[in-house]
């Protein structure tokens, strides 16, 4: 006896280790495919297996073909990594300093995707939201490494560094991904449920013949022929322990092929084939016991059975993986109206097919069930011995030629006994249309770049500072931005550590006119600034003169710290600033000499940050990186900067005067300034701001220093004997440079005057 073979008895597939061991046995062709009389259950991969990520021992590992969206199994994790961020606002001039401490969390982990080699990983979803787009951009901070599952892949370097060189698994022959410091703020500070668009095969599709070949190979079957299977499969997955028979059956139901055992080999053939023989009525053999004398009457040589309507399905529903719905589950159905049956069949396939093909497949399954309700049995003479199960033959039935698909053939004494079902290959020709329905478009918003602005300036508020401070600000570009960290390298751009964090971006822009020289001792009402802001969402506003005098509207332009009172928005979107206070906080040396296209930066305690440095950092080449929250330090561009710690330098003195006494001695006096406080509010002297009061006074001959005098008060004497020694005669005029001394950093900014 020969029959269509569609059964494999053996172990399950679903893991990468071990194959299916078993033999092929001849049994009747599967009735659920061809609409025969038997009823049985096909247990294949379940769609619910493709939605939930796991992290447990003993979980099956999927085998992915084509392109598919599926979860993985977390096989390694560092646990949560906590990062502490501080952001300080306010302080100075009597205001309260507020330090906000926030914590962010990230995790590094590995997820196994497939027990079969893959080509790439496309999009990734986290809790249903797009985490990685088709370009490879991540919506959250961190990095991703993909291992395709080769037999020679090496262990991930991060896992190896943490677990040890001899303890880190390479997971060879397993396709997996490693997330490195994935930011978890968007996912309730936990590892989210991840699903991956796994591109297992180059081009995203795979021949049906390749899938069947792989299943046979895993089963230990070496003799098979799949050359007739020329269809392409968009995606398929074996997601759990599955008999190879079940895997082949669910593919056969969609791609319409059968399997026959021929000469100890499995032959896979599509059903889209023509009849091999038209059986003449005279060739039919009269069954034994039939006493009819009319041997040529075919009606007496064919036994016909017909299933009742109530035993046939009224509706067949088909669940599948819809590529037009981001590889989520789709559902299509076919239904017959005005029939006595109320049977509804629901079939689920872990296959990637279009909604059109799914609609067509459900209609074909329903048509095959109803059309194949008729089964015939008959006998043929030995000349038809070359007919095999699965072949199509044409019989004359009811006066019409009809095609039947052979299910079984058995050689006997009375000839070849045959069992066949009614079949027409035209039933396979369906081109239905179906709509997948609307799907929200998800896009990854790229992280905005962060531009670093180092500010080597005095304190804006006049607070007492005894350690080197780096003032810095950051401007956010276009994209997703929730803050930026500042990282420093003291070893020539080799290694970086986090120095500070900013939760707000600075209001910055470009000065589009050249700011002329102006007064620094009173309001500059003759000059203005024309500013184009970098961020269209930012704005500037005017303030009263009292508010400006109390510290409002303070800005940095080309080294000069200034303030502005009036703001006019020009028609072209630029801002014109006037009512200026120039050279604030000891920066009057920058009032002259402004150039074109200088940077404008609004100095606010909310956006200008302070980072404490070491005294050994002063004057040394340092490298900085500003990393947008969620970004990678490795991806940021380094920026070199050497600073002089302006925050510790005493301001230049003012109001220098000189007079000569009767003996010819020159007496020089000046008024000191303070970098701490400095507002003359109570008619008392301003704070010293240093550990002690000390000055260096350089006597200049042209630009050369001929003598340096030291004083512990704002006065010094230059006797005529020293004048003669330095110049050859007493001097009627004198060029001097006066500097206050800091106990921590040395000389402050000089006052150079001619007396």
XYZ file of C-alpha atoms in Angstrom:
755
model
C 0.000 0.000 0.000
C 1.217 3.507 -0.810
C -0.154 6.756 0.551
C 0.585 10.425 0.818
C 3.062 10.853 3.643
C 2.739 13.812 5.971
C 3.794 12.391 9.294
C 7.089 12.442 11.143
C 7.324 10.541 14.392
C 10.245 11.762 16.480
C 11.525 14.301 18.930
C 10.483 17.931 18.925
C 12.329 20.786 17.309
C 12.611 24.226 18.817
C 16.078 24.316 20.286
C 19.491 24.617 18.692
C 20.956 21.501 20.256
C 20.005 18.121 18.963
C 17.800 17.274 16.044
C 14.639 15.361 15.467
C 15.120 11.632 15.331
C 12.400 9.577 13.785
C 11.150 7.713 10.797
C 8.610 8.384 8.136
C 5.525 6.239 8.042
C 2.906 6.113 5.341
C -0.454 7.446 6.433
C -3.398 9.080 4.802
C -2.968 12.594 3.536
C -3.917 15.263 6.031
C -7.661 15.886 5.794
C -7.525 19.397 7.206
C -5.550 20.443 4.150
C -7.464 18.661 1.440
C -10.962 18.504 2.923
C -11.173 14.739 3.450
C -13.328 12.893 5.949
C -10.938 12.512 8.858
C -10.609 15.135 11.573
C -7.364 15.804 13.406
C -5.482 18.569 15.165
C -2.437 20.329 13.789
C -0.265 21.605 16.657
C 2.190 24.130 15.266
C 3.826 27.291 16.538
C 1.491 29.562 18.488
C 1.203 33.266 17.814
C 1.062 34.039 21.530
C 4.596 32.674 21.764
C 5.708 35.639 19.671
C 4.718 38.478 21.999
C 6.164 38.012 25.482
C 9.833 38.138 26.354
C 11.088 35.520 28.794
C 14.034 35.115 31.105
C 14.049 31.577 32.386
C 16.049 28.392 32.176
C 14.741 25.739 29.835
C 12.840 28.063 27.542
C 12.770 26.952 23.904
C 14.829 28.931 21.427
C 13.096 29.893 18.221
C 14.290 29.094 14.721
C 13.589 32.068 12.499
C 13.251 32.036 8.722
C 12.860 35.103 6.514
C 11.860 38.193 8.496
C 9.799 38.060 11.648
C 9.012 40.013 14.788
C 9.446 38.045 17.958
C 10.645 38.355 21.544
C 13.740 36.740 22.890
C 15.045 35.161 26.030
C 17.174 37.293 28.365
C 20.146 35.086 29.182
C 22.473 37.577 30.889
C 22.088 40.874 32.710
C 24.083 43.165 34.959
C 21.020 44.332 36.848
C 20.148 47.999 37.179
C 22.901 50.604 37.088
C 22.163 53.798 39.036
C 23.524 57.186 37.967
C 23.270 60.221 40.250
C 22.798 63.636 38.629
C 22.963 66.976 40.438
C 21.688 70.277 39.079
C 22.131 73.464 41.128
C 20.136 76.650 40.581
C 20.153 80.019 42.307
C 22.558 81.268 44.914
C 24.272 84.597 45.406
C 22.932 88.048 46.183
C 20.856 86.623 49.026
C 18.954 84.109 46.924
C 18.588 80.502 47.949
C 20.687 77.880 46.225
C 18.645 74.840 45.234
C 20.352 71.591 44.310
C 18.171 69.000 42.620
C 19.397 65.425 42.749
C 17.936 62.977 40.252
C 18.692 59.359 39.576
C 18.646 57.567 36.256
C 18.860 53.868 35.637
C 20.235 51.728 32.864
C 20.907 48.063 32.312
C 23.148 45.886 30.191
C 21.785 42.533 29.096
C 21.872 39.888 26.375
C 18.822 38.507 24.561
C 18.895 35.292 22.518
C 16.741 35.527 19.386
C 17.213 32.461 17.206
C 18.821 29.060 17.118
C 19.433 29.620 13.425
C 21.952 32.039 11.942
C 20.482 35.436 11.095
C 21.453 38.211 8.715
C 20.546 41.285 10.775
C 18.184 42.845 13.290
C 15.958 45.651 12.059
C 13.480 47.501 14.211
C 13.057 46.859 17.921
C 10.000 47.623 20.030
C 10.040 48.134 23.797
C 6.678 47.789 25.530
C 5.124 48.256 22.099
C 6.936 51.535 21.396
C 9.609 51.808 18.744
C 13.028 51.636 20.398
C 15.182 51.197 17.292
C 14.292 52.230 13.769
C 15.376 50.730 10.477
C 18.426 53.019 10.350
C 19.722 51.673 13.653
C 18.925 54.794 15.703
C 17.902 54.096 19.309
C 15.140 56.095 20.996
C 16.776 55.604 24.403
C 20.377 55.918 25.369
C 22.676 52.965 25.113
C 24.200 50.852 22.400
C 23.392 47.594 20.673
C 25.639 44.841 19.388
C 24.314 42.079 17.136
C 25.730 38.551 16.961
C 24.434 36.595 13.975
C 24.889 33.123 15.440
C 27.884 31.750 13.582
C 29.863 28.754 14.737
C 32.941 30.935 15.246
C 31.610 34.039 16.993
C 33.528 35.269 20.013
C 32.210 36.282 23.411
C 30.917 39.822 23.784
C 33.744 41.998 25.174
C 31.555 43.582 27.866
C 30.290 40.218 29.106
C 33.836 38.901 28.992
C 35.117 41.877 30.986
C 32.509 41.368 33.701
C 32.396 37.577 33.827
C 36.019 36.823 33.112
C 37.775 35.635 29.995
C 37.212 31.961 30.747
C 33.664 32.331 32.052
C 31.906 34.353 29.362
C 29.950 32.201 26.890
C 30.290 32.954 23.191
C 26.803 31.508 22.526
C 27.967 30.038 19.258
C 25.266 29.021 16.789
C 22.879 31.288 18.669
C 21.834 34.657 17.286
C 21.624 37.210 20.067
C 21.931 40.900 20.834
C 23.647 42.738 23.658
C 22.306 46.017 25.013
C 24.992 48.132 26.637
C 23.682 50.619 29.233
C 20.158 50.895 27.828
C 18.469 53.873 29.492
C 15.305 52.731 31.282
C 13.574 56.003 32.187
C 10.958 55.485 29.468
C 10.163 52.004 30.765
C 9.526 52.536 34.489
C 13.188 51.822 35.252
C 12.946 48.152 34.325
C 13.982 46.042 31.371
C 11.022 46.408 29.014
C 9.296 43.688 27.048
C 11.281 43.713 23.822
C 10.291 42.399 20.425
C 12.720 42.293 17.522
C 12.396 42.460 13.762
C 14.747 39.587 13.044
C 16.004 39.446 9.465
C 17.184 35.878 9.312
C 17.924 35.669 5.596
C 19.510 38.123 3.187
C 16.807 40.047 1.383
C 14.266 39.299 4.103
C 12.680 36.306 2.331
C 13.538 32.636 2.043
C 12.523 29.940 -0.466
C 9.926 27.514 0.847
C 12.222 24.723 -0.293
C 14.957 25.993 2.052
C 12.633 25.846 5.068
C 11.493 22.307 4.249
C 15.095 21.260 3.680
C 16.110 22.631 7.074
C 13.251 20.828 8.810
C 14.190 17.569 7.107
C 17.848 18.008 8.002
C 16.970 18.652 11.650
C 14.841 15.499 11.586
C 17.704 13.402 10.303
C 16.014 12.923 6.946
C 18.542 12.882 4.149
C 16.524 11.576 1.205
C 14.080 14.203 0.014
C 13.270 16.300 -3.049
C 12.007 19.882 -2.700
C 12.772 21.074 -6.219
C 9.068 21.584 -7.004
C 8.608 24.118 -4.180
C 9.491 27.419 -5.838
C 7.515 29.827 -3.644
C 9.067 32.487 -1.418
C 8.185 32.804 2.266
C 8.201 36.210 3.944
C 8.794 34.810 7.390
C 8.262 31.727 9.507
C 9.252 30.662 12.995
C 9.360 27.460 14.963
C 8.958 28.963 18.406
C 8.650 25.933 20.633
C 8.790 22.156 20.819
C 7.126 21.144 17.550
C 6.973 17.912 15.584
C 8.428 18.314 12.142
C 5.162 16.974 10.780
C 3.277 19.885 12.358
C 5.718 22.401 10.936
C 5.373 20.943 7.445
C 1.590 20.738 7.728
C 1.070 24.385 8.580
C 3.303 25.389 5.690
C 1.381 23.039 3.398
C -1.939 24.628 4.327
C -0.783 28.041 3.139
C 1.494 27.095 0.252
C -0.540 24.077 -0.945
C 1.817 21.175 -1.399
C 1.808 17.537 -0.398
C 4.423 14.918 0.380
C 4.708 11.430 -1.019
C 7.157 8.660 -0.253
C 8.736 7.443 -3.476
C 11.613 4.985 -3.655
C 12.593 5.581 -0.002
C 12.660 9.334 -0.538
C 10.250 12.127 0.336
C 8.899 13.986 -2.662
C 7.412 17.439 -1.979
C 5.100 18.624 -4.763
C 2.829 21.621 -5.212
C -0.857 20.920 -5.756
C -0.916 23.223 -8.749
C -0.502 20.352 -11.171
C -2.508 18.776 -13.987
C -4.097 15.365 -14.314
C -1.679 12.575 -15.204
C -4.269 10.195 -16.603
C -7.823 10.177 -17.843
C -9.303 6.849 -16.796
C -11.559 5.420 -19.476
C -14.740 3.879 -18.092
C -13.782 0.551 -19.644
C -10.517 0.556 -17.664
C -12.326 0.507 -14.341
C -12.406 -2.954 -12.774
C -15.684 -4.362 -11.485
C -15.363 -4.831 -7.723
C -15.729 -8.366 -6.429
C -19.289 -9.402 -5.640
C -20.821 -7.055 -8.190
C -23.311 -9.169 -10.248
C -24.124 -6.551 -12.790
C -23.882 -7.810 -16.357
C -23.221 -4.339 -17.715
C -19.432 -4.226 -17.187
C -19.038 -0.914 -18.952
C -21.355 1.017 -16.652
C -18.963 3.162 -14.594
C -21.543 4.018 -12.010
C -21.335 0.468 -10.756
C -17.527 0.519 -10.663
C -17.118 3.661 -8.539
C -18.222 3.993 -4.934
C -19.038 7.622 -4.070
C -19.396 9.015 -0.542
C -20.424 12.549 0.318
C -20.143 14.409 3.606
C -23.181 16.225 4.952
C -23.331 20.028 5.040
C -23.567 20.095 8.795
C -20.166 18.356 9.026
C -18.416 21.007 6.946
C -17.153 24.396 8.139
C -19.323 27.436 7.660
C -16.412 29.760 8.369
C -12.639 29.468 8.469
C -10.641 32.136 10.286
C -6.937 32.560 9.788
C -4.574 34.321 12.202
C -1.160 35.219 10.850
C 1.711 37.686 11.142
C 0.945 40.789 9.114
C 4.011 42.692 7.823
C 1.821 45.719 7.133
C 0.954 45.894 10.841
C 4.566 45.950 12.033
C 4.484 42.144 12.198
C 1.613 42.060 14.650
C -1.116 39.451 14.483
C -3.625 39.864 11.676
C -6.874 38.001 11.121
C -8.811 37.202 7.962
C -11.756 34.897 7.406
C -13.833 33.223 4.710
C -17.514 32.466 5.223
C -20.287 30.637 3.402
C -23.797 31.994 3.665
C -27.025 30.008 3.601
C -25.561 26.666 4.655
C -26.786 24.298 7.339
C -23.447 24.136 9.126
C -22.509 26.282 12.106
C -18.920 24.997 12.405
C -16.273 27.721 12.680
C -12.611 26.798 12.376
C -9.862 29.056 13.667
C -6.354 28.420 12.401
C -3.249 30.275 13.583
C 0.026 30.257 11.688
C 3.411 31.708 12.734
C 3.840 32.835 9.147
C 4.475 36.275 7.701
C 2.006 36.773 4.870
C 0.096 39.741 3.537
C -3.530 40.268 4.457
C -4.397 39.631 0.798
C -2.707 36.235 0.856
C -4.267 35.403 4.218
C -7.711 36.233 2.863
C -7.060 34.100 -0.204
C -5.727 31.236 1.928
C -8.817 31.184 4.139
C -11.069 31.167 1.073
C -9.039 28.371 -0.533
C -9.226 26.291 2.637
C -12.986 26.740 2.768
C -13.403 25.919 -0.927
C -11.232 22.809 -0.645
C -13.247 21.596 2.329
C -16.546 21.886 0.465
C -15.313 20.809 -2.953
C -13.446 17.853 -1.509
C -16.478 16.562 0.384
C -16.847 13.804 -2.242
C -14.624 10.734 -1.910
C -14.480 7.929 -4.466
C -13.045 4.426 -4.363
C -12.367 2.322 -7.437
C -10.004 -0.266 -8.877
C -7.617 -0.045 -11.825
C -5.807 -2.632 -13.921
C -1.993 -3.114 -13.639
C -1.250 -0.760 -16.520
C -1.864 2.129 -14.072
C 0.759 0.855 -11.657
C 2.858 3.995 -12.171
C 0.201 6.181 -10.509
C 1.218 7.344 -7.033
C -0.655 8.859 -4.130
C -0.855 12.591 -4.712
C -1.320 12.203 -8.463
C -4.379 13.711 -10.088
C -6.549 11.518 -12.308
C -9.644 12.298 -14.338
C -12.758 10.134 -14.004
C -16.118 10.198 -15.724
C -18.728 10.711 -13.034
C -22.326 11.649 -13.685
C -21.541 11.990 -17.339
C -18.849 14.622 -16.686
C -15.075 14.502 -16.559
C -13.916 15.357 -13.026
C -10.461 15.502 -11.425
C -9.655 13.513 -8.299
C -6.580 13.495 -6.081
C -5.330 10.030 -5.227
C -4.902 9.481 -1.516
C -4.128 5.788 -1.368
C -3.217 3.041 -3.807
C -2.956 -0.652 -2.900
C -2.037 -3.532 -5.173
C -4.356 -6.494 -4.754
C -5.622 -9.592 -6.436
C -8.366 -7.668 -8.212
C -6.071 -4.876 -9.387
C -5.054 -1.570 -7.874
C -7.513 -0.305 -5.252
C -7.663 3.496 -5.152
C -9.088 6.084 -2.795
C -9.379 9.675 -4.074
C -11.048 12.978 -3.248
C -12.576 15.445 -5.629
C -10.115 18.186 -6.525
C -9.628 21.095 -8.908
C -6.449 23.113 -9.130
C -8.525 26.153 -10.148
C -9.529 26.378 -6.481
C -5.950 27.407 -5.707
C -6.144 30.417 -8.004
C -7.349 33.154 -5.637
C -6.327 36.813 -5.651
C -8.454 38.306 -2.915
C -8.086 41.798 -1.510
C -8.052 42.564 2.196
C -7.212 45.629 4.238
C -4.814 45.293 7.155
C -6.408 48.282 8.835
C -4.758 51.463 10.060
C -1.460 51.170 11.896
C -0.017 54.136 13.827
C 3.269 55.234 12.317
C 6.055 55.105 14.874
C 9.304 56.946 14.453
C 12.374 57.190 16.608
C 13.022 60.772 17.582
C 16.752 61.153 17.317
C 18.662 62.481 20.272
C 19.472 66.149 19.918
C 23.177 66.991 19.883
C 24.529 68.984 22.811
C 26.912 71.880 22.161
C 29.373 72.576 24.959
C 30.126 76.161 26.030
C 33.008 76.428 28.532
C 32.995 79.731 30.400
C 36.185 80.789 32.153
C 34.532 83.718 33.953
C 34.133 85.175 37.436
C 31.123 84.212 39.489
C 28.031 85.985 38.257
C 26.530 86.345 41.717
C 29.662 87.339 43.650
C 29.656 84.360 45.984
C 32.861 83.387 47.765
C 34.694 80.663 45.848
C 37.864 78.993 47.111
C 38.209 76.137 44.602
C 38.646 76.160 40.831
C 35.290 76.159 39.105
C 34.392 75.580 35.502
C 31.275 77.424 34.452
C 29.655 75.709 31.505
C 26.473 75.661 29.531
C 24.986 73.444 26.878
C 22.823 74.262 23.871
C 20.450 71.582 22.606
C 20.083 70.919 18.909
C 17.028 69.558 17.125
C 15.603 66.320 18.481
C 14.904 64.599 21.761
C 16.689 66.294 24.646
C 16.233 65.913 28.401
C 19.592 67.099 29.629
C 23.265 66.436 29.055
C 26.170 65.160 31.060
C 29.623 66.731 31.014
C 32.526 64.292 30.863
C 36.185 65.169 31.370
C 39.428 63.555 30.253
C 42.691 64.435 31.967
C 44.748 61.911 29.989
C 44.699 63.433 26.512
C 41.304 62.154 25.316
C 41.875 58.567 26.430
C 39.397 57.951 29.254
C 36.439 59.987 30.465
C 34.560 60.359 33.725
C 31.392 62.303 34.393
C 31.985 65.736 35.847
C 28.551 67.350 35.910
C 25.020 67.267 34.501
C 22.736 69.966 33.096
C 18.966 69.614 32.911
C 18.392 72.837 30.948
C 19.808 74.217 27.733
C 21.151 77.738 27.546
C 19.650 80.558 25.505
C 22.358 81.218 22.956
C 22.758 82.877 19.611
C 24.951 84.948 17.338
C 25.605 88.697 17.525
C 25.049 89.975 14.007
C 26.586 93.409 14.491
C 29.960 94.427 15.887
C 29.548 95.843 19.382
C 31.519 99.123 19.604
C 33.547 100.282 22.562
C 31.528 101.950 25.288
C 31.492 103.061 28.921
C 31.779 100.503 31.701
C 31.189 102.850 34.648
C 27.641 103.898 33.671
C 24.807 102.970 31.284
C 25.763 102.607 27.641
C 22.772 104.137 25.870
C 24.541 104.659 22.551
C 25.175 101.077 21.480
C 23.013 98.021 20.969
C 23.258 94.330 20.137
C 21.472 92.566 17.275
C 21.085 88.909 18.259
C 19.846 85.905 16.298
C 18.924 83.094 18.710
C 19.871 79.528 17.830
C 16.610 78.004 19.062
C 13.426 79.499 17.560
C 11.595 78.464 20.718
C 13.733 80.731 22.892
C 13.033 84.393 23.497
C 14.418 87.461 25.283
C 12.479 90.059 27.244
C 13.185 93.498 28.657
C 13.480 94.407 32.331
C 13.312 97.544 34.434
C 16.517 99.334 35.318
C 16.099 98.293 38.970
C 15.785 94.636 37.955
C 18.888 94.914 35.786
C 20.848 96.484 38.630
C 19.783 93.549 40.796
C 21.199 91.048 38.305
C 18.566 90.492 35.595
C 19.353 90.054 31.894
C 23.026 89.269 32.225
C 24.815 87.917 29.170
C 28.226 86.908 27.885
C 29.470 88.282 24.562
C 33.035 87.788 23.348
C 34.460 87.519 26.870
C 32.574 90.571 28.139
C 29.846 90.146 30.722
C 27.139 92.740 30.145
C 23.505 93.427 30.946
C 20.652 94.816 28.879
C 17.418 96.582 29.698
C 15.375 97.003 26.500
C 14.523 94.216 24.025
C 12.896 94.803 20.632
C 11.800 91.904 18.430
C 12.639 92.798 14.840
C 10.345 91.687 11.957
C 12.941 89.155 10.819
C 12.924 87.413 14.209
C 16.125 88.933 15.556
C 16.313 90.682 18.912
C 17.749 94.186 19.379
C 19.150 94.741 22.882
C 19.871 98.204 24.281
C 20.290 99.991 27.594
C 23.556 98.216 28.293
C 25.709 97.877 31.368
C 29.182 96.981 30.123
C 32.226 95.203 31.543
C 30.448 93.603 34.470
C 32.241 91.454 37.055
C 35.715 92.680 36.176
C 35.467 92.094 32.411
C 35.933 95.713 31.315
C 39.119 94.691 29.513
C 36.877 92.992 26.892
C 34.735 96.088 26.245
C 36.927 97.273 23.347
C 37.881 94.972 20.508
C 34.663 93.073 19.795
C 34.522 91.219 16.480
C 31.921 89.940 14.052
C 29.603 86.961 14.666
C 30.409 86.600 18.338
C 28.541 84.084 20.490
C 25.760 85.452 22.663
C 24.850 83.550 25.811
C 22.255 84.477 28.424
C 23.772 83.778 31.831
C 21.149 82.328 34.140
C 21.608 80.263 37.268
C 19.155 77.783 35.748
C 21.242 77.167 32.638
C 24.842 78.001 33.586
C 26.338 75.153 35.577
C 29.354 74.972 37.841
C 31.735 72.037 38.000
C 34.511 71.814 40.581
C 37.980 71.105 39.198
C 41.374 70.453 40.726
C 44.066 73.083 41.191
C 46.285 70.814 39.122
C 43.859 71.245 36.203
C 44.638 74.957 35.872
C 46.547 75.635 32.677
C 46.525 71.986 31.625
C 45.013 70.688 28.357
C 41.695 69.110 29.234
C 39.206 67.353 26.979
C 35.463 67.558 27.470
C 32.461 65.771 25.994
C 28.845 66.757 26.413
C 26.616 63.710 26.088
C 22.898 64.120 25.596
C 20.962 62.135 28.166
C 20.534 58.733 26.579
C 23.593 59.082 24.360
C 26.962 57.381 24.469
C 30.212 58.945 25.609
C 31.982 57.116 22.787
C 29.837 58.870 20.182
C 30.382 62.416 21.472
C 32.980 64.672 19.859
C 35.773 65.751 22.234
C 36.485 69.433 22.754
C 39.843 70.623 24.121
C 39.938 73.480 26.602
C 42.549 74.963 28.912
C 41.346 77.328 31.610
C 42.973 79.849 33.930
C 40.349 79.768 36.705
C 39.044 83.299 36.306
C 36.722 82.583 39.202
C 39.659 82.782 41.656
C 41.429 85.784 40.175
C 41.122 89.136 41.968
C 39.589 91.912 39.898
C 41.876 94.686 38.638
C 42.093 97.682 41.015
C 40.649 101.074 40.024
C 41.198 104.796 40.582
C 45.010 104.683 40.618
C 46.651 108.025 41.497
C 50.224 109.211 41.995
C 51.806 112.154 43.795
C 55.338 113.228 44.681
C 56.406 114.356 48.138
C 59.053 116.950 48.927
C 61.830 114.332 48.868
C 60.906 113.258 45.306
C 59.315 109.979 46.371
C 56.372 108.897 44.250
C 53.359 107.732 46.276
C 50.938 105.504 44.334
C 47.427 104.780 45.629
C 44.441 102.868 44.231
C 41.131 101.373 45.269
C 40.847 97.609 45.502
C 37.900 95.656 44.183
C 36.396 92.419 45.418
C 35.308 89.357 43.488
C 33.119 88.491 46.499
C 30.059 90.686 46.800
C 31.323 94.094 45.721
C 28.085 96.059 46.009
C 28.528 99.142 48.193
C 25.268 98.817 50.083
C 25.980 99.882 53.676
C 28.679 102.560 53.303
C 31.220 100.029 54.566
C 34.192 98.708 52.665
C 33.543 95.737 50.414
C 34.756 92.282 51.555
C 38.401 91.523 50.918
C 37.574 88.239 49.241
C 41.089 86.879 49.800
C 42.926 85.352 52.743
C 45.135 88.426 53.006
C 45.601 91.752 51.225
C 48.660 91.938 49.033
C 49.613 93.634 45.751
C 52.332 93.477 43.146
C 53.173 96.738 41.354
C 55.307 96.531 38.231
C 57.221 99.621 37.102
C 57.314 99.676 33.298
C 59.790 101.178 30.867
C 57.816 101.006 27.666
C 56.585 97.403 27.974
C 59.559 96.076 29.931
C 59.315 95.520 33.674
C 62.184 97.317 35.390
C 61.100 96.799 38.989
C 58.403 94.961 40.966
C 57.245 96.420 44.269
C 55.098 94.612 46.838
C 52.578 96.095 49.238
C 50.079 94.825 51.814
C 47.789 97.802 51.366
C 46.428 99.862 48.471
C 49.436 102.173 48.479
C 53.097 101.976 47.596
C 56.107 104.325 47.559
C 58.687 104.575 44.798
C 61.686 106.580 46.156
C 63.720 108.844 43.882
C 66.803 106.673 44.482
C 65.052 103.710 42.903
C 63.779 105.900 40.073
C 67.351 106.994 39.298
C 68.522 103.385 39.520
C 65.805 102.228 37.120
C 65.653 105.161 34.697
C 68.778 107.265 35.364
C 66.689 110.162 36.695
C 63.528 110.929 38.585
C 60.378 110.509 36.502
C 57.675 113.052 35.808
C 55.357 110.353 34.455
C 55.232 106.674 35.115
C 53.648 103.561 33.574
C 52.660 100.998 36.199
C 50.800 97.677 36.365
C 48.972 96.944 39.625
C 47.723 93.433 40.534
C 46.059 92.093 43.656
C 47.455 88.753 44.853
C 45.307 85.683 45.566
C 46.511 83.191 48.145
C 45.305 80.317 45.940
C 46.057 81.351 42.370
C 48.502 84.238 42.558
C 48.207 87.449 40.595
C 44.839 88.768 39.559
C 43.932 90.834 36.536
C 46.111 93.965 36.230
C 45.299 97.628 36.131
C 47.751 99.285 33.708
C 47.880 103.090 33.915
C 50.121 106.044 33.101
C 50.553 108.434 36.023
